XYZ file of C-alpha atoms in Angstrom:
505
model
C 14.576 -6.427 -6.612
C 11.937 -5.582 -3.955
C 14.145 -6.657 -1.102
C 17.008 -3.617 -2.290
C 16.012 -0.604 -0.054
C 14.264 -2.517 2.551
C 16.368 -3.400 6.256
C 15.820 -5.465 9.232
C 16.793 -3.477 12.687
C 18.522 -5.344 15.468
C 15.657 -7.343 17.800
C 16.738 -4.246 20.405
C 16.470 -1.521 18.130
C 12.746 -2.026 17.074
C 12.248 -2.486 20.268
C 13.046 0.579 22.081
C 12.127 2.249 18.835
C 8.489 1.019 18.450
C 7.734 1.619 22.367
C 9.526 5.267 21.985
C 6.664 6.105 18.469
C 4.091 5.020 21.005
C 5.100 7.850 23.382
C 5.161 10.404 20.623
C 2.989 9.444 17.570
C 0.963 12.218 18.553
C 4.097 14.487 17.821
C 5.550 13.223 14.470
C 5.438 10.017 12.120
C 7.597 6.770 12.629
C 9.950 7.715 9.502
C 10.771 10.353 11.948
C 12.237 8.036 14.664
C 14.717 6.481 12.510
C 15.744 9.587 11.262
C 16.132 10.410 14.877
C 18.414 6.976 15.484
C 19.893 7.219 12.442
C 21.397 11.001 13.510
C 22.785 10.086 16.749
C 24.291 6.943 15.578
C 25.918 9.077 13.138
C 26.978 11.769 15.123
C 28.298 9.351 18.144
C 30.604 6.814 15.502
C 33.943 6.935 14.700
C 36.190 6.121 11.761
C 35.922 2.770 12.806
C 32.122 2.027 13.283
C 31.393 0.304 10.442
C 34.037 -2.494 11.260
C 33.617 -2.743 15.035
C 30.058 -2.353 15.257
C 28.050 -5.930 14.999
C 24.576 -6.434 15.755
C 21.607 -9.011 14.583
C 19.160 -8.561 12.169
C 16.317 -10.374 14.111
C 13.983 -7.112 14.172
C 11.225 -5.440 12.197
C 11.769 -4.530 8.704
C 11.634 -0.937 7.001
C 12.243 0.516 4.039
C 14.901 3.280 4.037
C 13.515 5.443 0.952
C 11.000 6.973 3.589
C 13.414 8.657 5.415
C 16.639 8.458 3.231
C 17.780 11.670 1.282
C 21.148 12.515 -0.825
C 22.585 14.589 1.821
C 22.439 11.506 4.599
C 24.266 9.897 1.872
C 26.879 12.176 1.262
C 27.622 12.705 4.949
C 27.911 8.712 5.081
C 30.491 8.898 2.503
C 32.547 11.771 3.445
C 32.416 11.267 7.536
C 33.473 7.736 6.779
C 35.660 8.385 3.643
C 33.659 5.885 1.501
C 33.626 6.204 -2.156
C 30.406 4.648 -3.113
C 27.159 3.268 -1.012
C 27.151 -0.463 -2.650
C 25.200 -1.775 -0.122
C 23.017 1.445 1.193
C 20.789 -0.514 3.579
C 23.968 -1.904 5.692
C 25.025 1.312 6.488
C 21.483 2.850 7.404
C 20.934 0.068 9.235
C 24.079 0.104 11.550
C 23.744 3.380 12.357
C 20.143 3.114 13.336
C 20.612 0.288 15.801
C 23.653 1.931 17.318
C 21.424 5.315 17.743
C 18.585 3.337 19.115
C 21.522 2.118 21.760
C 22.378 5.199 22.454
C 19.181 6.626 22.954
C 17.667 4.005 25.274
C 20.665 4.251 27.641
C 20.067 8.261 27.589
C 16.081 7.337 27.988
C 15.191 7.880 31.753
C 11.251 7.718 30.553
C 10.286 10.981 31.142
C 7.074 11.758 28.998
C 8.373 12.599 25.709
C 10.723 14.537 27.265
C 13.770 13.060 25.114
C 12.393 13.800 21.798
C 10.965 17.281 22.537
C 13.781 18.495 24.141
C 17.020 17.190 21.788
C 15.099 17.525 18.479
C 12.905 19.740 16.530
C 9.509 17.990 15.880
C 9.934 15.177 12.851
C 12.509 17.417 11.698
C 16.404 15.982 11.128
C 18.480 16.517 14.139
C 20.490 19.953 14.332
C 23.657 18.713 14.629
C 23.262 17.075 11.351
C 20.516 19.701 9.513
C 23.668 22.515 10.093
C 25.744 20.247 7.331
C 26.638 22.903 4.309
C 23.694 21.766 1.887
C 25.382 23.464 -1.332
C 28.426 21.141 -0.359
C 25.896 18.148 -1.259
C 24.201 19.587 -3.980
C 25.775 17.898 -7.122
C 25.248 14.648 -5.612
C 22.344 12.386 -7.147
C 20.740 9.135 -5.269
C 20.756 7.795 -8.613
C 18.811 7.703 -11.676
C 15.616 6.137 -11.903
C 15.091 3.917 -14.689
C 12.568 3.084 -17.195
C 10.521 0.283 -16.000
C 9.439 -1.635 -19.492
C 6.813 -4.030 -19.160
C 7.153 -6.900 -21.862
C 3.299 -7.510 -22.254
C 3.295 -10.321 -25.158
C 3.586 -10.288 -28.603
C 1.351 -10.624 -32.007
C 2.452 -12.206 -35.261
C 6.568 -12.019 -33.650
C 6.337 -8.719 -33.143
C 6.535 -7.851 -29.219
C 4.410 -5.805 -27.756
C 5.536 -3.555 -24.264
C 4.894 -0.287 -22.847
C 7.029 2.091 -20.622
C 5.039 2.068 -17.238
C 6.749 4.730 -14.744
C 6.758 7.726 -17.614
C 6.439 11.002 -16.261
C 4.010 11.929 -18.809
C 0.865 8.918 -18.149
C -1.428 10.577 -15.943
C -0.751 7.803 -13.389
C 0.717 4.455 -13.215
C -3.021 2.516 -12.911
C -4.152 0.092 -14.772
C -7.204 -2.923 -14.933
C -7.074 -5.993 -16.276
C -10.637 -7.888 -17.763
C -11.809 -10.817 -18.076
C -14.396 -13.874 -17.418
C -13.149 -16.724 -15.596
C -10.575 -18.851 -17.158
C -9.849 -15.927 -19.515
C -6.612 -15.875 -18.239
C -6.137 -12.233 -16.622
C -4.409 -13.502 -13.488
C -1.741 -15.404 -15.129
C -1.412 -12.230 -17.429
C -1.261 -10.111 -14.254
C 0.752 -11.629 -12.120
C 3.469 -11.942 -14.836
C 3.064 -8.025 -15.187
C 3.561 -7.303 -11.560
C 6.860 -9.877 -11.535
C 8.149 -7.343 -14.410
C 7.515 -4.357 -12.116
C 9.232 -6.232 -9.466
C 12.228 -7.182 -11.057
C 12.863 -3.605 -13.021
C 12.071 -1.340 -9.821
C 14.415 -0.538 -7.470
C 12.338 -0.625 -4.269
C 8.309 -1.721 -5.145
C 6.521 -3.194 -2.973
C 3.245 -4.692 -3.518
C 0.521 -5.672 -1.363
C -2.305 -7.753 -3.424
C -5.884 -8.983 -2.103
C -6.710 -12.678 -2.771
C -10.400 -12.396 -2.874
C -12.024 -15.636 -4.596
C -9.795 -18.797 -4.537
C -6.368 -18.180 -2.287
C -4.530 -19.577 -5.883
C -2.407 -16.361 -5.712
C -1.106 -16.610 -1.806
C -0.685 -20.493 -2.605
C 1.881 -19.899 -5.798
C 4.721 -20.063 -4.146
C 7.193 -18.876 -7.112
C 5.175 -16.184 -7.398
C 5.172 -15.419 -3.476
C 8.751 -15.195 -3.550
C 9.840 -14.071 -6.836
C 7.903 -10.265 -5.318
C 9.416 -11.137 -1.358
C 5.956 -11.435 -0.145
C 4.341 -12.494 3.453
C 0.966 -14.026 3.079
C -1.580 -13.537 5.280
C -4.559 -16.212 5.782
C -7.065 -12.569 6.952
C -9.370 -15.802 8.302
C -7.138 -17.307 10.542
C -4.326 -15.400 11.042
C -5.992 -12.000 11.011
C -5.130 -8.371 9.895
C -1.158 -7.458 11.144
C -2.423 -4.182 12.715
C -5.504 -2.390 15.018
C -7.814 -0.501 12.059
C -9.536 1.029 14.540
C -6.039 3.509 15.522
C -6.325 7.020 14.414
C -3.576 9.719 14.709
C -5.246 12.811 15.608
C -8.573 11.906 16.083
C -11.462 14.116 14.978
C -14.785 13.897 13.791
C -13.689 14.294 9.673
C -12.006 10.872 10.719
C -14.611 9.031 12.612
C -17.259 9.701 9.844
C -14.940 8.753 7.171
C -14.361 5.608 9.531
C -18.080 5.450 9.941
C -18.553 5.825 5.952
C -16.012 2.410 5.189
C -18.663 0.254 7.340
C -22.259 1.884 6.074
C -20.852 1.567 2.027
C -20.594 -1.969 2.170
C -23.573 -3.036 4.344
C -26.500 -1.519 2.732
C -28.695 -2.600 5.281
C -27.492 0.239 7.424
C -30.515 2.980 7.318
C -29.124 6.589 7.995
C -30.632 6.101 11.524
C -28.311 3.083 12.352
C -25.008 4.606 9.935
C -25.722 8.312 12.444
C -25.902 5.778 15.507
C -22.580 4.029 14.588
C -20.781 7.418 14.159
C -22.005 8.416 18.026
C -20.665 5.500 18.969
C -17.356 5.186 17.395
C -17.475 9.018 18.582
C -17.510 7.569 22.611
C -15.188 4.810 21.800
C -12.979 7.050 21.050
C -13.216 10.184 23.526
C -12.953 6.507 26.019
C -9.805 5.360 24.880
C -7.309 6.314 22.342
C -6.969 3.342 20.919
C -10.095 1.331 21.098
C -10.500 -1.873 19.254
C -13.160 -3.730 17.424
C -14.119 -6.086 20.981
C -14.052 -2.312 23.254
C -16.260 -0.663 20.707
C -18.428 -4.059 20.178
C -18.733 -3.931 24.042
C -19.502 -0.099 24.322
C -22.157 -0.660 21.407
C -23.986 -3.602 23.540
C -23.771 -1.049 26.826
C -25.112 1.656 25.026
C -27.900 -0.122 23.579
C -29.085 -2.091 26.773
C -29.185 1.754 28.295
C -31.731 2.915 25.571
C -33.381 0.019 25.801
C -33.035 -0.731 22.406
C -33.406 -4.249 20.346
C -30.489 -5.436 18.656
C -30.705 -4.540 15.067
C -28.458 -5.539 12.140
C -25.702 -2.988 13.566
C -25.175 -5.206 16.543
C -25.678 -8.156 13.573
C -22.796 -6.383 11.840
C -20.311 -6.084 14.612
C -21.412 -9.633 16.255
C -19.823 -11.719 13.272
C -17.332 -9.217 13.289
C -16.103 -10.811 16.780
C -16.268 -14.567 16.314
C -13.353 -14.745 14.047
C -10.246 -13.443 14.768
C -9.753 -11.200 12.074
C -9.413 -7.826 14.240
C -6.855 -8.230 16.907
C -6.686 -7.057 20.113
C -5.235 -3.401 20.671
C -2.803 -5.377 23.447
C -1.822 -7.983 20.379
C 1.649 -8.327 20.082
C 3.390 -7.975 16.910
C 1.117 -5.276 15.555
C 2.254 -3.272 12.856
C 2.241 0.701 12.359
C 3.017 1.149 8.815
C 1.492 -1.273 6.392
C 2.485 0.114 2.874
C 6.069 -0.799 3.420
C 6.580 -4.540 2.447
C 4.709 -6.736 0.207
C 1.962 -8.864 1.563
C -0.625 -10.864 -0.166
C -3.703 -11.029 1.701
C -5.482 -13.966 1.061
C -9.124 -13.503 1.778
C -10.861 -16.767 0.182
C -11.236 -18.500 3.465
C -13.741 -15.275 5.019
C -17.393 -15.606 5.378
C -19.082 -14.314 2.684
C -22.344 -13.535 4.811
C -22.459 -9.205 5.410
C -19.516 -8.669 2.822
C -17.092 -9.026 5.660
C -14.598 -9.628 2.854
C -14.782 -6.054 1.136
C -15.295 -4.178 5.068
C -11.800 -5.936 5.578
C -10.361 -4.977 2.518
C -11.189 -1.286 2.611
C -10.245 -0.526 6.055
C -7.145 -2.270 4.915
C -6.975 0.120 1.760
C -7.707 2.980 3.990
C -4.408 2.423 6.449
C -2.600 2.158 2.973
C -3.932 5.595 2.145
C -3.700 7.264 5.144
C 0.084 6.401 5.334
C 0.412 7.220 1.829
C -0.466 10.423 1.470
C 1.579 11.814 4.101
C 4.781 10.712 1.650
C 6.388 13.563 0.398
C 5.758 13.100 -4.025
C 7.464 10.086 -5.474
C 11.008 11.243 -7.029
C 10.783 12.161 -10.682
C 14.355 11.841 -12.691
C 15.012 15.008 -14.773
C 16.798 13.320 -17.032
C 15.765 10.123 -17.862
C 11.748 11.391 -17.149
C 10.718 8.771 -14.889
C 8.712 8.435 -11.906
C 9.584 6.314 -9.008
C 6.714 3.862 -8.212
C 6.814 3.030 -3.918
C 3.866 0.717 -3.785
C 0.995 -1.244 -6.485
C -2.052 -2.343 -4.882
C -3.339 -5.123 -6.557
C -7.367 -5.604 -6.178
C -8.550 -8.834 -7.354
C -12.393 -9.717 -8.440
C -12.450 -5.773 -7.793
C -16.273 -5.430 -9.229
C -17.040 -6.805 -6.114
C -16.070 -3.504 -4.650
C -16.715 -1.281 -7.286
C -20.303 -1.002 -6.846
C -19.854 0.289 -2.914
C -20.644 3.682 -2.382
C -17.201 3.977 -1.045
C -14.372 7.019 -1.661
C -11.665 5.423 -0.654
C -10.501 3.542 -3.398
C -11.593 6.881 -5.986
C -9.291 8.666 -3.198
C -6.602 6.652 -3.477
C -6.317 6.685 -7.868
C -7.102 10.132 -7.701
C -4.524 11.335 -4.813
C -1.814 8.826 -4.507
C -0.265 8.923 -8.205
C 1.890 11.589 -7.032
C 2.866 9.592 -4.313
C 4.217 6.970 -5.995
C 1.367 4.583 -5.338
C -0.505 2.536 -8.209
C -3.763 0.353 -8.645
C -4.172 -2.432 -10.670
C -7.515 -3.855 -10.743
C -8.625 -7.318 -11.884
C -12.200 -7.675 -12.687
C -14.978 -9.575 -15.163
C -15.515 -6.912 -17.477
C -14.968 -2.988 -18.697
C -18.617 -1.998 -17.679
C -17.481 -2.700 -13.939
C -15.618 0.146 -13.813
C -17.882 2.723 -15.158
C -20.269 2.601 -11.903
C -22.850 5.235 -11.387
C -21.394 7.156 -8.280
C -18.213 7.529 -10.085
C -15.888 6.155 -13.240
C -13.273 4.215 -12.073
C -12.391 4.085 -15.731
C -10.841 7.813 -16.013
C -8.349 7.267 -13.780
C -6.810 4.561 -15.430
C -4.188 4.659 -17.895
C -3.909 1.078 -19.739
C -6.945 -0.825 -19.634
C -6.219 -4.154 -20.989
C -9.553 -6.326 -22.014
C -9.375 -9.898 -22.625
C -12.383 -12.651 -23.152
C -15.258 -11.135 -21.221
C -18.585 -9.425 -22.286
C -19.038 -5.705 -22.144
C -21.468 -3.082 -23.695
C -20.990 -1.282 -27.258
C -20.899 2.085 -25.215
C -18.161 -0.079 -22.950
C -15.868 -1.078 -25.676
C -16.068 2.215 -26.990
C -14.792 4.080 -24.442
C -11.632 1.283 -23.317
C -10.571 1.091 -26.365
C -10.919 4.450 -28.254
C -12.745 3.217 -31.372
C -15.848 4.518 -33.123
C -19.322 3.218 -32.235
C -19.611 0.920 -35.656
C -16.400 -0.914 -34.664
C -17.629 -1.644 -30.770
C -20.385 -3.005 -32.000
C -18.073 -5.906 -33.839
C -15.413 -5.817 -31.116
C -17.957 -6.663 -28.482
C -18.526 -9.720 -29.829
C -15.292 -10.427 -31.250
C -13.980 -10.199 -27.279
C -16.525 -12.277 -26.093
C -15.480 -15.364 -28.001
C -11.476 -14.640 -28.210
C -9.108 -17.287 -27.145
C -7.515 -17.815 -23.721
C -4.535 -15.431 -23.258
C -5.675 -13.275 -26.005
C -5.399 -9.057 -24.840
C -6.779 -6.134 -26.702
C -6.055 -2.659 -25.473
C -5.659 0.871 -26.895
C -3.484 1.888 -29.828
C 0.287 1.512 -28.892
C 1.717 1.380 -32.413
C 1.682 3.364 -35.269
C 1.456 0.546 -37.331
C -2.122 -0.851 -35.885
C -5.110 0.249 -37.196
C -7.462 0.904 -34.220
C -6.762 -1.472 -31.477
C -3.770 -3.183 -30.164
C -3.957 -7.147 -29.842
C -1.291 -9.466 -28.342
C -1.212 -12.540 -26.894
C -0.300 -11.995 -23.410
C 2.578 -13.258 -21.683
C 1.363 -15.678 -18.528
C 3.424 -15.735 -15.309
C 3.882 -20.255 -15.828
C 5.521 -19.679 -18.419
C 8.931 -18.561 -16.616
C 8.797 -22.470 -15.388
């Protein structure tokens, strides 16, 4: 289950943890601060620790695999003469909140002097890194398994597919179909499968049209899920932060708002990168009301009318989607528990619904790709998967000039990080600037209306059999899923009736 590799720190620990990655982001990521706690906790217990030591759970949650390795493991097991890590988390998360003790009381706040000085930068501790590695070297974290998807079945025979191979190109996938077609039932009984056969998946999904998905409760907690209402509760972190600042960032920043609103001439999209540019060289963390402000100043100076820039970042500010820099409870790492973002409730007006979803999409990319590769099993050939981003009504994205989302299918497959896209029809994916299509590995079409050339393509057939198949699909029953060939014994196409999420109750 999702909930396996994930851990909730002590109230104190994430604490003194989260204010000591303010202090040194600039020098290393926040995987690097546990690692950090989870040394000196391990280096300062005794034989006894794990039956003395008590503390609460009432902190933030993380997920160990981005920090965890076989030889912290091993030295677990041997230092505390422990034959097998049942319950992993419990021990990780002991000996983090006792570090983070430790460390605070050793803290005098002296500017970063505590990490620079005891540790190598986001490296593991030396008193632990000195541990004989060959000692460790037989010793596995485990195999990863196959994760089978049980898709549906046609005339009794069931019909599944082996997601996490080593061999697919990726892990992405779409999912067509018009309204009432029944591709969310059929998708959200998929992503229950990967939930339940994966060992630590998280999966973060964007409710775009109705808020149906954030209110199904048995879904919601069947994948461990926090919804977020983006319309009143806001987004959980500051999209505006950027490690390292440069100008490669600010223009990409710059690129996520002129994609979506068209009405952004080159004049005004060159205008919004100067002024992100000042924002930033002002403060290091700006937010959306300090660069709104700074845009107003700046244009009052020139003298200039307000234009639909200002229009932009006005209805920006009257909701309360983008919190305060100074908001508590903000989150650093986003791609590391499942959250459904329901969007339904935004303003339509500007596309403020697709701006929020791709900064969103870019803070789950630019965390991403800093992952070391997603763990790939000799044996049994599998790939871990760490993360599936669910888009929903995604052809009202697709058609933004906008890399991020081509960035993420085409980079973050080694990482461990799939797409699945929900959308009316095949020929949304093929979209002039680029072909979201050929990144894909199962595309799985179901009643909807798409072009000969469309049909084609999905489905691998020759252009006399499209030509039928496009209007077969168009007029298919509810539930009804045609993809590529899976089995030998089907002619061209595979059909099934797909398996819908209700039916588990």
């Amino acid at each position: 289950m999702a909930g396996s590799r994930r851990i909730n720190l002590s109230e104190g620990a994430t604490e003194y943890l989260n204010n000591l990655y303010i202090r040194v982001q600039s020098k290393c990521e926040k995987a690097s601060i546990y690692k950090i706690a989870f040394a000196k906790g391990l280096i300062s217990s005794n034989d006894k620790f794990f039956e003395e030591f008590k503390s609460d759970s009432k902190g933030s949650e993380i997920r160990i695999d981005s920090f965890e390795n076989n030889v912290f493991d091993a030295v677990i097991r041997q230092k505390f003469k422990i034959q097998k890590l049942e319950n992993k988390g419990r021990y990780y998360k002991l000996l983090i909140d006792y570090g983070a003790l430790l460390l605070e009381q050793e803290d005098e706040g002296d500017e970063n002097k505590l990490i620079l000085e005891q540790f190598e930068n986001s490296k593991i501790p030396k008193k632990v890194s000195k541990i004989d590695g060959n000692l460790f070297s037989n010793i596995s974290a485990g195999p990863i398994h196959s994760i089978v998807l049980e898709l549906g079945e046609f005339e009794n025979e069931k019909i599944s597919v082996t997601w996490n191979d080593k061999d697919h190109t990726g892990q992405h996938m779409a999912i067509t179909g018009k309204t009432g077609a029944g591709k969310t039932q059929f998708a959200l009984e998929i992503i229950s499968q990967m939930v339940e056969k994966s060992q630590n998946i998280n999966i973060i999904y964007f409710d775009y049209a109705k808020g149906d998905v954030a209110a199904n409760d048995n879904f919601t907690k069947l994948i461990n899920a926090e919804v977020i209402d983006v319309a009143s509760d806001g987004i959980p972190y500051n999209p505006f932060y950027l490690e390292n600042v440069n100008d490669q960032k600010i223009e990409e920043m710059k690129e996520i708002f002129s994609s979506i609103q068209k009405r952004l001439g080159p004049k005004q999209s060159l205008e919004l990168f100067d002024i992100f540019k000042a924002a930033y060289e002002q403060n290091d963390e700006p937010d959306l009301n300090t660069i709104y402000e700074l845009m107003i100043e700046i244009y009052e100076d020139q003298g200039k009318n307000k234009d639909v820039l200002v229009e932009l970042f006005h209805k920006l500010s009257i909701p309360n989607i983008f919190p305060s820099k100074q908001s508590p409870n903000l989150l650093r790492n986003l791609a590391n528990k499942s959250i459904i973002f329901d969007l339904h409730n935004i303003d339509s007006h500007m596309r403020i619904k697709e701006l929020v979803t791709f900064l969103i999409l870019n803070k789950i990319y630019t965390e991403s790709i800093r992952l070391p590769d997603s763990k790939i099993d000799d044996k049994t050939g599998m790939r871990e998967v760490r993360t599936l981003v669910v888009i929903d009504e995604a052809h009202n994205y697709l058609d933004a000039n906008n890399r991020i989302l081509e960035r993420m299918l085409r980079e973050l497959r080694s990482k461990g990080v799939a797409v699945l896209l929900l959308t009316q029809g095949f020929d949304d994916l093929v979209q002039k600037q680029f072909d979201y299509s050929s990144m894909l590995n199962w595309i799985f079409l179901m009643k909807s209306d798409n072009s000969k050339q469309g049909i084609e393509k999905s489905l691998a057939v020759p252009k006399d059999l499209a030509s039928k198949l496009s209007i077969e699909l168009s007029t298919i029953e509810t539930g009804l899923v045609y993809t590529r060939k899976l089995r030998d014994e089907d002619k061209a196409v595979t059909k099934f009736h797909g398996i819908p999420f209700w039916k588990r109750y």
